Amino acid sequence: MRWCAAAVCSLLAAATALRPVADVLQRLEYDRGVDANRFTFYFREAQLPVKVGAAWGDANDRVNGTERMLAKAIPQHRIAFVSYGQRLVWHRGRRVDRVYGSGLTPHCKLYDVVAEYDAWTKKRSDGAAATLEAVRCECGADAFSVLRQNSRRGAGRD
């Protein structure tokens, strides 16, 4: 049996089909088991490459029309990704969907993300602390102090 490249590509695309952001927004709006206020969606401003974050319940002060909630007023093609706290739950470019389990993340669903969020955050912060300690040991305490001070200054946290 011979496979052509187009057939293989279409099979891969079908296997990793991503649910649209409209489904994600609808789930946040109507699923009473999830606190929608913990979600942030990021979108591209018109004519700007920068992605802007907005909380679920933010008022619409950017898009003309009658819709009062910004999440529902933004054109869906401009929404790039959605996060729960600091965890990415839907991303168009990376084909991540932890809301319904479509795309490249078929075994992760929204209730799993919510239930495991505290453990995920702890694991993430422990990993960051281990990395910082490894850098401190590698470059010495004085050089690390200077590096950290410059990093904070560059990030505007100083």
PDB file of C-alpha atoms in Angstrom:
ATOM      1  CA  MET A   1       0.000   0.000   0.000  1.00  0.00           C
ATOM      2  CA  ARG A   2       1.442   3.360  -1.000  1.00  0.00           C
ATOM      3  CA  TRP A   3       0.816   6.541   0.918  1.00  0.00           C
ATOM      4  CA  CYS A   4       1.164   9.929  -0.630  1.00  0.00           C
ATOM      5  CA  ALA A   5       2.428  12.861   1.453  1.00  0.00           C
ATOM      6  CA  ALA A   6      -0.893  14.716   1.189  1.00  0.00           C
ATOM      7  CA  ALA A   7      -2.800  11.753   2.621  1.00  0.00           C
ATOM      8  CA  VAL A   8      -0.398  11.423   5.554  1.00  0.00           C
ATOM      9  CA  CYS A   9      -0.602  15.174   6.255  1.00  0.00           C
ATOM     10  CA  SER A  10      -4.393  15.136   6.179  1.00  0.00           C
ATOM     11  CA  LEU A  11      -4.473  12.170   8.587  1.00  0.00           C
ATOM     12  CA  LEU A  12      -2.117  13.966  10.982  1.00  0.00           C
ATOM     13  CA  ALA A  13      -4.171  17.158  10.791  1.00  0.00           C
ATOM     14  CA  ALA A  14      -7.365  15.242  11.509  1.00  0.00           C
ATOM     15  CA  ALA A  15      -5.766  13.424  14.432  1.00  0.00           C
ATOM     16  CA  THR A  16      -4.578  16.687  16.006  1.00  0.00           C
ATOM     17  CA  ALA A  17      -7.588  18.860  15.213  1.00  0.00           C
ATOM     18  CA  LEU A  18      -7.903  21.694  17.717  1.00  0.00           C
ATOM     19  CA  ARG A  19     -11.255  22.739  19.149  1.00  0.00           C
ATOM     20  CA  PRO A  20     -11.928  26.404  18.350  1.00  0.00           C
ATOM     21  CA  VAL A  21     -11.592  29.121  20.961  1.00  0.00           C
ATOM     22  CA  ALA A  22     -15.362  29.680  20.716  1.00  0.00           C
ATOM     23  CA  ASP A  23     -15.865  26.297  22.402  1.00  0.00           C
ATOM     24  CA  VAL A  24     -13.412  27.250  25.156  1.00  0.00           C
ATOM     25  CA  LEU A  25     -15.157  30.576  25.808  1.00  0.00           C
ATOM     26  CA  GLN A  26     -18.541  28.886  25.847  1.00  0.00           C
ATOM     27  CA  ARG A  27     -17.281  26.297  28.342  1.00  0.00           C
ATOM     28  CA  LEU A  28     -15.985  29.034  30.644  1.00  0.00           C
ATOM     29  CA  GLU A  29     -19.262  30.878  30.430  1.00  0.00           C
ATOM     30  CA  TYR A  30     -21.609  27.965  31.106  1.00  0.00           C
ATOM     31  CA  ASP A  31     -19.643  25.381  33.130  1.00  0.00           C
ATOM     32  CA  ARG A  32     -20.597  26.074  36.752  1.00  0.00           C
ATOM     33  CA  GLY A  33     -17.938  23.656  38.016  1.00  0.00           C
ATOM     34  CA  VAL A  34     -15.139  26.007  36.963  1.00  0.00           C
ATOM     35  CA  ASP A  35     -14.322  29.458  38.330  1.00  0.00           C
ATOM     36  CA  ALA A  36     -14.076  31.461  35.101  1.00  0.00           C
ATOM     37  CA  ASN A  37     -12.529  34.415  36.931  1.00  0.00           C
ATOM     38  CA  ARG A  38      -9.242  32.477  37.279  1.00  0.00           C
ATOM     39  CA  PHE A  39      -8.833  32.424  33.501  1.00  0.00           C
ATOM     40  CA  THR A  40      -6.987  34.995  31.414  1.00  0.00           C
ATOM     41  CA  PHE A  41      -7.138  35.195  27.667  1.00  0.00           C
ATOM     42  CA  TYR A  42      -4.462  36.798  25.519  1.00  0.00           C
ATOM     43  CA  PHE A  43      -5.174  38.440  22.208  1.00  0.00           C
ATOM     44  CA  ARG A  44      -3.503  40.537  19.563  1.00  0.00           C
ATOM     45  CA  GLU A  45      -4.488  44.171  19.454  1.00  0.00           C
ATOM     46  CA  ALA A  46      -5.432  45.310  15.980  1.00  0.00           C
ATOM     47  CA  GLN A  47      -2.307  46.277  14.015  1.00  0.00           C
ATOM     48  CA  LEU A  48       0.036  45.392  16.896  1.00  0.00           C
ATOM     49  CA  PRO A  49       2.143  42.235  17.274  1.00  0.00           C
ATOM     50  CA  VAL A  50       1.960  42.379  21.090  1.00  0.00           C
ATOM     51  CA  LYS A  51      -0.391  40.045  22.894  1.00  0.00           C
ATOM     52  CA  VAL A  52      -2.519  41.673  25.589  1.00  0.00           C
ATOM     53  CA  GLY A  53      -3.926  39.773  28.556  1.00  0.00           C
ATOM     54  CA  ALA A  54      -7.408  40.300  29.945  1.00  0.00           C
ATOM     55  CA  ALA A  55      -9.303  38.554  32.723  1.00  0.00           C
ATOM     56  CA  TRP A  56     -12.503  36.698  31.921  1.00  0.00           C
ATOM     57  CA  GLY A  57     -14.906  39.258  33.373  1.00  0.00           C
ATOM     58  CA  ASP A  58     -13.193  42.440  32.142  1.00  0.00           C
ATOM     59  CA  ALA A  59     -15.457  45.114  30.727  1.00  0.00           C
ATOM     60  CA  ASN A  60     -15.347  45.823  27.006  1.00  0.00           C
ATOM     61  CA  ASP A  61     -13.595  49.149  26.517  1.00  0.00           C
ATOM     62  CA  ARG A  62     -11.759  48.271  23.282  1.00  0.00           C
ATOM     63  CA  VAL A  63     -14.172  46.842  20.737  1.00  0.00           C
ATOM     64  CA  ASN A  64     -17.123  48.695  19.255  1.00  0.00           C
ATOM     65  CA  GLY A  65     -20.460  46.981  19.600  1.00  0.00           C
ATOM     66  CA  THR A  66     -23.068  46.096  22.180  1.00  0.00           C
ATOM     67  CA  GLU A  67     -21.208  43.256  23.922  1.00  0.00           C
ATOM     68  CA  ARG A  68     -20.241  44.374  27.418  1.00  0.00           C
ATOM     69  CA  MET A  69     -17.750  41.606  28.220  1.00  0.00           C
ATOM     70  CA  LEU A  70     -14.353  41.895  26.507  1.00  0.00           C
ATOM     71  CA  ALA A  71     -13.832  38.126  26.177  1.00  0.00           C
ATOM     72  CA  LYS A  72     -16.959  37.862  24.058  1.00  0.00           C
ATOM     73  CA  ALA A  73     -16.384  41.098  22.108  1.00  0.00           C
ATOM     74  CA  ILE A  74     -12.867  40.362  20.838  1.00  0.00           C
ATOM     75  CA  PRO A  75     -12.931  38.732  17.390  1.00  0.00           C
ATOM     76  CA  GLN A  76     -12.066  35.077  17.941  1.00  0.00           C
ATOM     77  CA  HIS A  77      -9.315  34.999  15.333  1.00  0.00           C
ATOM     78  CA  ARG A  78      -7.361  37.507  17.473  1.00  0.00           C
ATOM     79  CA  ILE A  79      -7.373  35.316  20.602  1.00  0.00           C
ATOM     80  CA  ALA A  80      -3.992  33.569  20.736  1.00  0.00           C
ATOM     81  CA  PHE A  81      -4.114  31.626  24.002  1.00  0.00           C
ATOM     82  CA  VAL A  82      -5.958  31.140  27.298  1.00  0.00           C
ATOM     83  CA  SER A  83      -4.420  30.407  30.687  1.00  0.00           C
ATOM     84  CA  TYR A  84      -5.658  29.194  34.060  1.00  0.00           C
ATOM     85  CA  GLY A  85      -3.556  31.075  36.581  1.00  0.00           C
ATOM     86  CA  GLN A  86      -0.088  30.625  35.108  1.00  0.00           C
ATOM     87  CA  ARG A  87      -0.838  27.374  33.280  1.00  0.00           C
ATOM     88  CA  LEU A  88      -1.539  27.383  29.573  1.00  0.00           C
ATOM     89  CA  VAL A  89      -4.852  25.667  28.803  1.00  0.00           C
ATOM     90  CA  TRP A  90      -5.476  26.578  25.153  1.00  0.00           C
ATOM     91  CA  HIS A  91      -2.981  27.800  22.555  1.00  0.00           C
ATOM     92  CA  ARG A  92      -3.716  28.055  18.859  1.00  0.00           C
ATOM     93  CA  GLY A  93      -0.110  28.099  17.615  1.00  0.00           C
ATOM     94  CA  ARG A  94       1.122  25.223  19.771  1.00  0.00           C
ATOM     95  CA  ARG A  95      -2.099  23.223  19.271  1.00  0.00           C
ATOM     96  CA  VAL A  96      -2.580  22.846  23.031  1.00  0.00           C
ATOM     97  CA  ASP A  97      -6.080  22.214  24.350  1.00  0.00           C
ATOM     98  CA  ARG A  98      -6.275  21.242  27.989  1.00  0.00           C
ATOM     99  CA  VAL A  99      -9.943  22.216  28.116  1.00  0.00           C
ATOM    100  CA  TYR A 100     -11.321  19.456  25.877  1.00  0.00           C
ATOM    101  CA  GLY A 101      -8.211  17.378  25.218  1.00  0.00           C
ATOM    102  CA  SER A 102      -7.994  18.056  21.497  1.00  0.00           C
ATOM    103  CA  GLY A 103      -4.900  19.023  19.549  1.00  0.00           C
ATOM    104  CA  LEU A 104      -1.595  17.662  20.804  1.00  0.00           C
ATOM    105  CA  THR A 105      -2.790  17.220  24.406  1.00  0.00           C
ATOM    106  CA  PRO A 106      -5.392  14.434  24.179  1.00  0.00           C
ATOM    107  CA  HIS A 107      -5.041  13.122  27.730  1.00  0.00           C
ATOM    108  CA  CYS A 108      -5.527  16.367  29.650  1.00  0.00           C
ATOM    109  CA  LYS A 109      -8.909  17.923  30.387  1.00  0.00           C
ATOM    110  CA  LEU A 110     -10.007  21.083  32.187  1.00  0.00           C
ATOM    111  CA  TYR A 111     -11.019  19.476  35.481  1.00  0.00           C
ATOM    112  CA  ASP A 112      -7.590  17.768  35.631  1.00  0.00           C
ATOM    113  CA  VAL A 113      -5.859  21.140  35.187  1.00  0.00           C
ATOM    114  CA  VAL A 114      -7.954  22.726  37.945  1.00  0.00           C
ATOM    115  CA  ALA A 115      -7.506  19.791  40.346  1.00  0.00           C
ATOM    116  CA  GLU A 116      -3.744  19.517  39.792  1.00  0.00           C
ATOM    117  CA  TYR A 117      -2.959  23.241  39.614  1.00  0.00           C
ATOM    118  CA  ASP A 118      -1.463  23.557  43.112  1.00  0.00           C
ATOM    119  CA  ALA A 119       0.788  20.511  42.581  1.00  0.00           C
ATOM    120  CA  TRP A 120       1.810  21.839  39.149  1.00  0.00           C
ATOM    121  CA  THR A 121       2.671  25.252  40.633  1.00  0.00           C
ATOM    122  CA  LYS A 122       4.739  23.669  43.414  1.00  0.00           C
ATOM    123  CA  LYS A 123       6.615  21.463  40.957  1.00  0.00           C
ATOM    124  CA  ARG A 124       7.288  24.480  38.752  1.00  0.00           C
ATOM    125  CA  SER A 125       8.575  26.637  41.632  1.00  0.00           C
ATOM    126  CA  ASP A 126      10.718  23.767  42.966  1.00  0.00           C
ATOM    127  CA  GLY A 127      12.287  23.408  39.521  1.00  0.00           C
ATOM    128  CA  ALA A 128      12.977  27.135  39.355  1.00  0.00           C
ATOM    129  CA  ALA A 129      14.551  27.074  42.829  1.00  0.00           C
ATOM    130  CA  ALA A 130      16.781  24.143  41.838  1.00  0.00           C
ATOM    131  CA  THR A 131      17.885  26.000  38.717  1.00  0.00           C
ATOM    132  CA  LEU A 132      18.703  29.122  40.729  1.00  0.00           C
ATOM    133  CA  GLU A 133      20.730  27.070  43.209  1.00  0.00           C
ATOM    134  CA  ALA A 134      22.652  25.384  40.378  1.00  0.00           C
ATOM    135  CA  VAL A 135      23.488  28.788  38.864  1.00  0.00           C
ATOM    136  CA  ARG A 136      24.526  30.120  42.281  1.00  0.00           C
ATOM    137  CA  CYS A 137      26.861  27.145  42.810  1.00  0.00           C
ATOM    138  CA  GLU A 138      28.297  27.431  39.301  1.00  0.00           C
ATOM    139  CA  CYS A 139      29.135  31.141  39.297  1.00  0.00           C
ATOM    140  CA  GLY A 140      29.674  31.851  43.011  1.00  0.00           C
ATOM    141  CA  ALA A 141      27.705  33.976  45.459  1.00  0.00           C
ATOM    142  CA  ASP A 142      29.131  37.374  44.443  1.00  0.00           C
ATOM    143  CA  ALA A 143      28.654  36.906  40.701  1.00  0.00           C
ATOM    144  CA  PHE A 144      25.195  35.462  41.320  1.00  0.00           C
ATOM    145  CA  SER A 145      24.221  38.503  43.382  1.00  0.00           C
ATOM    146  CA  VAL A 146      25.294  40.831  40.555  1.00  0.00           C
ATOM    147  CA  LEU A 147      23.499  38.674  37.970  1.00  0.00           C
ATOM    148  CA  ARG A 148      20.298  38.649  40.003  1.00  0.00           C
ATOM    149  CA  GLN A 149      20.432  42.415  40.572  1.00  0.00           C
ATOM    150  CA  ASN A 150      20.914  43.056  36.836  1.00  0.00           C
ATOM    151  CA  SER A 151      18.128  40.643  36.000  1.00  0.00           C
ATOM    152  CA  ARG A 152      15.697  42.406  38.329  1.00  0.00           C
ATOM    153  CA  ARG A 153      16.731  45.800  36.974  1.00  0.00           C
ATOM    154  CA  GLY A 154      16.210  44.578  33.396  1.00  0.00           C
ATOM    155  CA  ALA A 155      12.767  43.187  34.235  1.00  0.00           C
ATOM    156  CA  GLY A 156      11.752  46.446  35.919  1.00  0.00           C
ATOM    157  CA  ARG A 157      11.276  44.859  39.356  1.00  0.00           C
ATOM    158  CA  ASP A 158      13.871  46.990  41.084  1.00  0.00           C
TER     159      ASP A 158
END
